[in-house]
Coordinates of C-alpha atoms in Angstrom, one line a residue:
X1149 CA 65.9 -80.4 42.7
X1150 CA 68.0 -79.7 39.6
X1151 CA 71.1 -81.1 41.3
X1152 CA 69.1 -84.2 42.4
X1153 CA 67.9 -84.8 38.8
X1154 CA 71.5 -84.3 37.5
X1155 CA 72.7 -86.9 40.0
X1156 CA 70.2 -89.4 38.8
X1157 CA 71.3 -88.9 35.2
X1158 CA 74.9 -89.3 36.3
X1159 CA 74.1 -92.8 37.4
X1160 CA 75.0 -93.2 41.0
X1161 CA 76.6 -89.9 42.0
X1162 CA 75.2 -88.2 45.1
X1163 CA 73.6 -84.8 44.6
X1164 CA 73.9 -81.9 47.1
X1165 CA 72.0 -81.9 50.4
X1166 CA 69.2 -79.4 50.7
X1167 CA 67.1 -78.2 53.6
X1168 CA 63.7 -79.9 53.5
X1169 CA 61.5 -77.5 51.7
X1170 CA 59.0 -75.8 54.0
X1171 CA 60.5 -77.3 57.1
X1172 CA 62.1 -74.0 58.2
X1173 CA 58.7 -72.3 58.4
X1174 CA 57.3 -75.1 60.6
X1175 CA 60.4 -75.4 62.8
X1176 CA 59.8 -72.4 65.0
X1177 CA 61.3 -74.3 68.0
X1178 CA 64.5 -74.6 66.1
X1179 CA 65.0 -78.4 66.3
X1180 CA 64.0 -80.7 63.4
X1181 CA 65.2 -83.8 61.8
X1182 CA 64.4 -86.3 59.1
X1183 CA 64.0 -89.7 60.8
X1184 CA 63.1 -91.9 57.9
X1185 CA 63.1 -91.9 54.1
X1186 CA 61.6 -94.4 51.6
X1187 CA 61.4 -94.5 47.8
X1188 CA 58.8 -96.1 45.6
X1189 CA 60.7 -95.6 42.4
X1190 CA 63.6 -93.3 41.3
X1191 CA 62.6 -89.7 42.0
X1192 CA 59.5 -90.6 43.9
X1193 CA 60.1 -90.8 47.6
X1194 CA 58.8 -89.7 51.0
X1195 CA 60.4 -88.6 54.2
X1196 CA 59.1 -88.0 57.7
X1197 CA 60.4 -86.8 61.1
X1198 CA 59.6 -84.1 63.6
X1199 CA 60.1 -80.5 64.5
X1200 CA 59.8 -78.4 67.6
X1201 CA 56.9 -76.0 67.7
X1202 CA 58.4 -73.9 70.5
X1203 CA 61.4 -73.6 72.8
X1204 CA 59.8 -75.9 75.4
X1205 CA 60.5 -79.0 73.3
X1206 CA 56.9 -79.4 72.2
X1207 CA 57.0 -81.3 68.9
X1208 CA 55.0 -82.3 65.9
X1209 CA 55.4 -84.9 63.1
X1210 CA 55.8 -84.0 59.5
X1211 CA 55.9 -85.7 56.1
X1212 CA 57.2 -84.5 52.8
X1213 CA 57.0 -86.1 49.3
X1214 CA 59.2 -86.1 46.3
X1215 CA 57.5 -86.4 42.9
X1216 CA 59.4 -86.9 39.6
X1217 CA 62.6 -85.7 41.3
X1218 CA 61.1 -82.6 42.9
X1219 CA 60.6 -82.3 46.6
X1220 CA 57.3 -80.7 47.7
X1221 CA 56.9 -78.8 51.0
X1222 CA 56.9 -80.4 54.4
X1223 CA 53.5 -80.5 56.0
X1224 CA 52.2 -81.4 59.4
X1225 CA 50.9 -85.0 59.3
X1226 CA 47.2 -84.4 58.5
X1227 CA 45.0 -85.1 61.6
X1228 CA 48.0 -85.5 63.9
X1229 CA 47.4 -82.0 65.5
X1230 CA 44.0 -83.1 66.8
X1231 CA 45.5 -86.3 68.2
X1232 CA 48.6 -84.7 69.7
X1233 CA 46.9 -82.8 72.5
X1234 CA 49.9 -83.4 74.7
X1235 CA 52.1 -81.6 72.1
X1236 CA 54.7 -84.3 71.6
X1237 CA 54.6 -86.2 68.3
X1238 CA 57.0 -87.6 65.7
X1239 CA 57.2 -89.8 62.6
X1240 CA 59.5 -92.7 63.2
X1241 CA 59.2 -94.7 60.0
X1242 CA 58.1 -94.3 56.4
X1243 CA 57.6 -96.9 53.7
X1244 CA 56.6 -96.5 50.1
X1245 CA 55.3 -99.3 48.0
X1246 CA 55.0 -97.3 44.7
X1247 CA 55.1 -93.7 43.7
X1248 CA 52.6 -91.7 45.8
X1249 CA 51.5 -94.8 47.8
X1250 CA 53.3 -94.8 51.2
X1251 CA 52.6 -95.3 54.9
X1252 CA 54.1 -93.6 58.0
X1253 CA 54.0 -94.3 61.7
X1254 CA 55.1 -92.8 64.9
X1255 CA 53.8 -91.6 68.2
X1256 CA 52.0 -88.7 69.9
X1257 CA 50.9 -87.7 73.4
X1258 CA 47.1 -87.4 74.0
X1259 CA 45.2 -85.1 76.4
X1260 CA 45.9 -87.5 79.3
X1261 CA 49.6 -87.2 78.7
X1262 CA 49.7 -90.9 77.5
X1263 CA 51.9 -91.7 74.5
X1264 CA 50.1 -93.5 71.7
X1265 CA 51.0 -94.9 68.3
X1266 CA 49.6 -93.7 65.0
X1267 CA 49.6 -94.6 61.3
X1268 CA 48.9 -92.4 58.2
X1269 CA 48.6 -93.4 54.6
X1270 CA 49.5 -91.6 51.3
X1271 CA 47.3 -92.5 48.4
X1272 CA 47.8 -91.2 44.8
X1273 CA 50.2 -88.6 46.2
X1274 CA 47.9 -87.2 48.9
X1275 CA 48.4 -87.9 52.6
X1276 CA 45.2 -88.9 54.5
X1277 CA 44.3 -88.4 58.1
X1278 CA 46.5 -89.9 60.9
X1279 CA 44.7 -92.4 63.1
X1280 CA 45.5 -94.2 66.3
X1281 CA 46.5 -97.7 65.5
X1282 CA 43.2 -99.7 65.8
X1283 CA 43.0 -101.6 69.1
X1284 CA 46.3 -100.2 70.4
X1285 CA 44.6 -98.0 73.0
X1286 CA 43.2 -101.1 74.7
X1287 CA 46.6 -102.8 74.8
X1288 CA 48.4 -99.7 76.0
X1289 CA 48.0 -100.2 79.8
X1290 CA 51.2 -98.5 80.7
X1291 CA 50.5 -95.3 78.8
X1292 CA 53.4 -95.6 76.5
X1293 CA 52.9 -96.9 72.9
X1294 CA 54.6 -96.1 69.6
X1295 CA 55.0 -97.3 66.1
X1296 CA 58.7 -98.1 65.6
X1297 CA 58.6 -99.5 62.0
X1298 CA 56.3 -99.7 59.0
X1299 CA 56.7 -101.7 55.8
X1300 CA 54.5 -101.7 52.6
X1301 CA 54.6 -104.6 50.1
X1302 CA 52.1 -103.0 47.8
X1303 CA 49.6 -100.1 47.9
X1304 CA 47.1 -100.8 50.6
X1305 CA 49.0 -103.7 52.0
X1306 CA 51.4 -102.7 54.9
X1307 CA 52.3 -103.7 58.4
X1308 CA 53.2 -101.6 61.5
X1309 CA 55.0 -102.8 64.7
X1310 CA 56.1 -101.2 67.9
X1311 CA 55.6 -101.1 71.6
X1312 CA 52.3 -101.0 73.5
X1313 CA 53.4 -100.8 77.1
X1314 CA 56.7 -99.3 77.9
X1315 CA 56.6 -100.5 81.5
X1316 CA 56.1 -104.2 80.8
X1317 CA 58.1 -104.8 77.6
X1318 CA 55.1 -105.6 75.4
X1319 CA 54.8 -105.0 71.7
X1320 CA 52.3 -105.3 68.9
X1321 CA 51.9 -106.0 65.2
X1322 CA 49.1 -104.5 63.0
X1323 CA 48.3 -105.2 59.3
X1324 CA 46.7 -103.2 56.6
X1325 CA 44.7 -105.1 54.0
X1326 CA 43.0 -103.6 51.0
X1327 CA 43.6 -100.1 52.4
X1328 CA 42.1 -100.8 55.9
X1329 CA 44.1 -101.3 59.1
X1330 CA 43.2 -104.3 61.3
X1331 CA 43.4 -104.5 65.0
X1332 CA 46.7 -104.5 66.8
X1333 CA 47.8 -107.9 68.1
X1334 CA 49.9 -108.0 71.2
X1335 CA 53.3 -109.6 71.1
X1336 CA 55.3 -110.6 74.2
X1337 CA 58.3 -108.2 73.7
X1338 CA 59.3 -104.9 72.2
X1339 CA 59.0 -105.1 68.4
X1340 CA 61.7 -103.0 66.7
X1341 CA 61.4 -103.7 63.0
X1342 CA 59.2 -105.1 60.3
X1343 CA 59.7 -106.0 56.6
X1344 CA 57.1 -107.2 54.1
X1345 CA 58.1 -109.1 51.0
X1346 CA 54.6 -109.4 49.5
X1347 CA 51.1 -108.7 50.7
X1348 CA 50.4 -110.7 53.9
X1349 CA 53.9 -112.1 54.1
X1350 CA 56.1 -110.2 56.5
X1351 CA 58.6 -110.7 59.3
X1352 CA 59.1 -108.7 62.5
X1353 CA 62.0 -108.8 65.1
X1354 CA 62.6 -107.5 68.6
X1355 CA 63.5 -108.4 72.1
X1356 CA 62.2 -109.6 75.4
X1357 CA 65.1 -110.7 77.5
X1358 CA 66.2 -112.5 74.4
X1359 CA 66.0 -111.8 70.7
X1360 CA 62.9 -113.0 68.8
X1361 CA 61.3 -113.1 65.3
X1362 CA 57.7 -113.5 64.3
X1363 CA 56.5 -114.2 60.8
X1364 CA 53.3 -113.5 58.9
X1365 CA 52.2 -116.0 56.3
X1366 CA 49.3 -115.3 54.0
X1367 CA 48.0 -112.6 56.3
X1368 CA 48.2 -114.7 59.6
X1369 CA 50.9 -113.9 62.2
X1370 CA 52.5 -116.9 63.7
X1371 CA 54.1 -117.7 67.0
X1372 CA 57.1 -115.8 68.4
X1373 CA 60.4 -117.7 67.8
X1374 CA 63.1 -117.0 70.3
X1375 CA 66.6 -116.5 68.8
X1376 CA 69.4 -117.4 71.3
X1377 CA 72.7 -115.8 70.5
X1378 CA 76.2 -117.4 70.8
X1379 CA 76.5 -119.1 74.1
X1380 CA 72.7 -119.1 74.6
X1381 CA 72.1 -115.5 75.4
X1382 CA 71.2 -112.5 73.2
X1383 CA 70.0 -109.0 73.9
X1384 CA 67.8 -108.4 70.9
X1385 CA 67.2 -107.8 67.2
X1386 CA 66.9 -104.3 65.9
X1387 CA 66.5 -104.7 62.1
X1388 CA 64.9 -107.2 59.8
X1389 CA 64.7 -107.3 56.0
X1390 CA 62.8 -109.7 53.7
X1391 CA 63.8 -110.2 50.0
X1392 CA 61.0 -112.7 49.3
X1393 CA 58.4 -114.5 51.3
X1394 CA 60.1 -116.8 53.8
X1395 CA 63.6 -115.5 52.9
X1396 CA 64.7 -112.8 55.4
X1397 CA 67.5 -111.8 57.7
X1398 CA 67.7 -109.9 61.0
X1399 CA 70.5 -108.4 63.0
X1400 CA 71.2 -107.1 66.5
X1401 CA 73.5 -107.7 69.5
X1402 CA 74.2 -110.0 72.4
X1403 CA 76.0 -109.7 75.7
X1404 CA 79.0 -111.8 76.6
X1405 CA 81.8 -111.7 79.1
X1406 CA 81.9 -108.8 81.4
X1407 CA 78.9 -106.9 79.9
X1408 CA 80.5 -106.7 76.5
X1409 CA 78.4 -106.5 73.4
X1410 CA 78.8 -108.3 70.2
X1411 CA 76.9 -108.3 66.9
X1412 CA 74.7 -111.2 65.6
X1413 CA 72.8 -112.0 62.5
X1414 CA 70.2 -114.7 61.8
X1415 CA 68.7 -115.8 58.5
X1416 CA 65.4 -117.3 57.3
X1417 CA 65.5 -119.6 54.4
X1418 CA 62.3 -121.0 52.8
X1419 CA 60.3 -120.1 55.9
X1420 CA 62.7 -121.7 58.4
X1421 CA 64.8 -119.5 60.7
X1422 CA 68.3 -120.7 61.3
X1423 CA 70.6 -120.3 64.3
X1424 CA 71.9 -116.8 65.2
X1425 CA 75.6 -116.4 64.7
X1426 CA 78.2 -114.0 65.8
X1427 CA 79.2 -111.7 63.0
X1428 CA 82.4 -113.2 61.5
X1429 CA 85.4 -111.0 62.0
X1430 CA 83.7 -108.4 64.2
X1431 CA 85.4 -109.6 67.4
X1432 CA 88.8 -108.7 65.9
X1433 CA 87.6 -105.2 65.2
X1434 CA 85.5 -104.8 68.4
X1435 CA 88.3 -104.6 70.9
X1436 CA 86.3 -102.2 73.1
X1437 CA 83.6 -104.7 73.5
X1438 CA 80.7 -102.6 72.3
X1439 CA 79.5 -103.6 68.8
X1440 CA 76.2 -104.5 67.2
X1441 CA 74.0 -104.3 64.2
X1442 CA 71.9 -101.2 63.7
X1443 CA 70.6 -101.7 60.2
X1444 CA 70.2 -104.6 57.7
X1445 CA 68.9 -104.8 54.2
X1446 CA 68.5 -107.7 51.7
X1447 CA 68.8 -107.1 47.9
X1448 CA 67.7 -110.7 47.1
X1449 CA 67.2 -114.0 49.0
X1450 CA 70.5 -114.8 50.7
X1451 CA 72.2 -111.6 49.7
X1452 CA 72.1 -109.0 52.5
X1453 CA 74.2 -106.3 54.1
X1454 CA 74.3 -105.6 57.9
X1455 CA 75.9 -102.4 59.3
X1456 CA 76.6 -101.1 62.8
X1457 CA 79.3 -99.8 65.1
X1458 CA 82.0 -101.0 67.4
X1459 CA 84.7 -99.7 69.7
X1460 CA 88.3 -100.2 68.6
X1461 CA 91.3 -100.7 70.9
X1462 CA 91.6 -97.0 71.5
X1463 CA 88.0 -96.6 72.6
X1464 CA 87.0 -94.8 69.4
X1465 CA 83.7 -95.6 67.8
X1466 CA 84.0 -96.9 64.2
X1467 CA 81.5 -98.2 61.6
X1468 CA 81.4 -101.7 60.1
X1469 CA 79.6 -103.6 57.4
X1470 CA 79.2 -107.3 56.7
X1471 CA 77.7 -108.9 53.6
X1472 CA 75.8 -112.2 53.1
X1473 CA 76.4 -113.7 49.7
X1474 CA 74.4 -116.7 48.5
X1475 CA 73.4 -117.5 52.1
X1476 CA 76.8 -117.3 53.7
X1477 CA 77.9 -114.3 55.8
X1478 CA 81.4 -113.0 55.1
X1479 CA 83.9 -111.1 57.3
X1480 CA 83.0 -107.8 58.9
X1481 CA 85.1 -104.9 57.6
X1482 CA 85.4 -101.3 58.6
X1483 CA 83.3 -99.0 56.3
X1484 CA 85.7 -98.2 53.4
X1485 CA 87.1 -94.7 53.7
X1486 CA 85.3 -93.9 57.0
X1487 CA 88.4 -94.2 59.1
X1488 CA 90.1 -91.4 57.1
X1489 CA 87.1 -89.1 57.6
X1490 CA 86.7 -90.0 61.3
X1491 CA 89.6 -88.0 62.7
X1492 CA 87.6 -87.2 65.9
X1493 CA 87.1 -90.9 66.7
X1494 CA 83.3 -91.0 66.8
X1495 CA 81.5 -92.6 63.9
X1496 CA 78.1 -94.2 63.6
X1497 CA 76.5 -96.2 60.8
X1498 CA 72.7 -95.7 61.0
X1499 CA 71.1 -97.1 57.8
X1500 CA 71.6 -99.4 54.8
X1501 CA 69.4 -100.0 51.8
X1502 CA 69.9 -102.6 49.1
X1503 CA 67.9 -102.8 45.8
X1504 CA 69.6 -105.9 44.4
X1505 CA 72.5 -108.2 45.3
X1506 CA 75.7 -106.0 45.4
X1507 CA 73.9 -102.7 45.0
X1508 CA 73.4 -100.9 48.3
X1509 CA 74.0 -97.5 50.0
X1510 CA 74.9 -96.8 53.6
X1511 CA 74.7 -93.6 55.7
X1512 CA 75.7 -92.3 59.1
X1513 CA 78.0 -89.8 60.8
X1514 CA 81.5 -89.2 62.0
X1515 CA 83.6 -86.6 63.9
X1516 CA 86.0 -84.6 61.8
X1517 CA 89.4 -83.3 63.0
X1518 CA 87.7 -80.4 64.7
X1519 CA 85.4 -83.0 66.4
X1520 CA 82.4 -81.6 64.5
X1521 CA 79.8 -84.1 63.5
X1522 CA 79.4 -84.6 59.8
X1523 CA 77.1 -86.9 57.7
X1524 CA 78.5 -89.5 55.2
X1525 CA 77.2 -91.8 52.5
X1526 CA 78.9 -94.7 50.8
X1527 CA 77.7 -96.8 47.9
X1528 CA 78.1 -100.3 46.6
X1529 CA 77.9 -100.9 42.8
X1530 CA 77.9 -104.5 41.4
X1531 CA 79.5 -105.9 44.5
X1532 CA 82.3 -103.2 44.9
X1533 CA 82.1 -100.7 47.7
X1534 CA 83.3 -97.2 47.0
X1535 CA 84.8 -95.0 49.8
X1536 CA 82.7 -93.1 52.3
X1537 CA 82.3 -89.4 51.5
X1538 CA 80.9 -86.4 53.3
X1539 CA 77.4 -85.8 52.0
X1540 CA 77.9 -83.3 49.2
X1541 CA 76.7 -79.8 50.2
X1542 CA 76.0 -80.8 53.8
X1543 CA 79.1 -79.0 55.1
X1544 CA 77.8 -75.7 53.8
X1545 CA 74.5 -76.2 55.7
X1546 CA 76.1 -77.6 58.8
X1547 CA 77.7 -74.5 60.1
X1548 CA 77.0 -75.6 63.7
X1549 CA 79.1 -78.8 63.2
X1550 CA 76.5 -81.4 64.1
X1551 CA 75.1 -83.4 61.2
X1552 CA 74.0 -87.0 60.7
X1553 CA 72.4 -89.2 58.1
X1554 CA 69.6 -91.1 59.8
X1555 CA 68.1 -93.0 56.9
X1556 CA 68.8 -94.1 53.4
X1557 CA 66.5 -95.6 50.8
X1558 CA 67.3 -96.9 47.3
X1559 CA 64.7 -97.4 44.6
X1560 CA 67.0 -98.9 42.1
X1561 CA 70.8 -99.3 41.7
X1562 CA 72.4 -95.9 41.9
X1563 CA 69.1 -94.1 42.7
X1564 CA 68.9 -93.4 46.4
X1565 CA 67.8 -90.8 48.9
X1566 CA 69.4 -90.0 52.3
X1567 CA 67.9 -87.8 55.0
X1568 CA 68.9 -86.5 58.5
X1569 CA 69.7 -83.3 60.3
X1570 CA 72.3 -80.7 60.7
X1571 CA 73.0 -77.7 63.0
X1572 CA 72.7 -74.2 61.6
X1573 CA 74.9 -72.1 63.8
X1574 CA 73.6 -68.8 62.4
X1575 CA 70.2 -69.6 63.8
X1576 CA 71.4 -71.8 66.6
X1577 CA 69.0 -74.6 65.6
X1578 CA 68.8 -78.0 64.0
X1579 CA 67.2 -78.6 60.7
X1580 CA 66.3 -81.5 58.5
X1581 CA 67.8 -82.3 55.1
X1582 CA 67.5 -84.7 52.1
X1583 CA 69.9 -85.5 49.4

């Protein structure tokens, strides 16, 4: 915690990774990870994920909060134990609107061995009871539902999206208003991501044979808008971010040629979604034909960053980033410095977060020269990207050689949190970290 506070004072330098406090005591099954982090203000964040309760892969979801630069202890999501009769639960997404006011969502298995989606709220720094997403049980005909993404515009005003029937490619959206969750609304397609710019004004994105977006305006969800990719076909959108009502961007991938995959982005301006475009310059990098967007974040209207992965001509996995400036997407570039770290030829960019135009952070993983997995972060300050670095202190924790950054969140320029997991060889198990 002291290192984290020192990093904040230093103005943008990353502190040392620490094991999530209290998670070791919960993680008796020896596999845990931080899936998502979110910050309401500098030094006031929340994280969520899962841990195994035994060696039979039974799992439970946890949350942990940071207050004034100090991380508390990880706790089982309150109420989730009673829901999770099938003993398989996890937190997939966390979003904080302000310090101590957050929401989390994920999935659990009920007593009939059916997977169901849940949401849970933090108010004034205290986590409430997890509940099944209202109305989702009636939609979940196939017995597989989950919350993939949550987003909060203000305390008591959030949205959650996900899948409601794994067999028939159906999804849902649900909204919280004045602290109460409304009924889930079915959407024709799997919904991957949601972003809310203000209360009642959100956008969600996903796929059903083709990419789609759906917008909420003044609390009312509109019709699904299909987003054809270059050449008329697209696989789907996996990430969406809104800087202000009606000004959003989304990214994903599309299939072309002989089952090759390329990256695409699409922007919304003043409430109107434009045409999806192939990411400029990515084709020149993506000689292996397997590239797409995994995460996208907008610092202001028309100023966003999309990140993802591609295969180079040698078949190695590399990470890329591409920036939108004043509504125009630039050329994709390899993540600065990542190639020098990625001696093992396997890199992934998993998350990006932007607080304002030109001030962002990115996280992911790479294989070092011993082909051990390591986590990295890289920051942009006033439009200039630094070089990717191994997460400070993570190497000392990661004695098993398998670490990754799953999520990053920035509350203001130079004040960010990253979270993920690492392998502790001494105990032969995986553990979650934050930095």
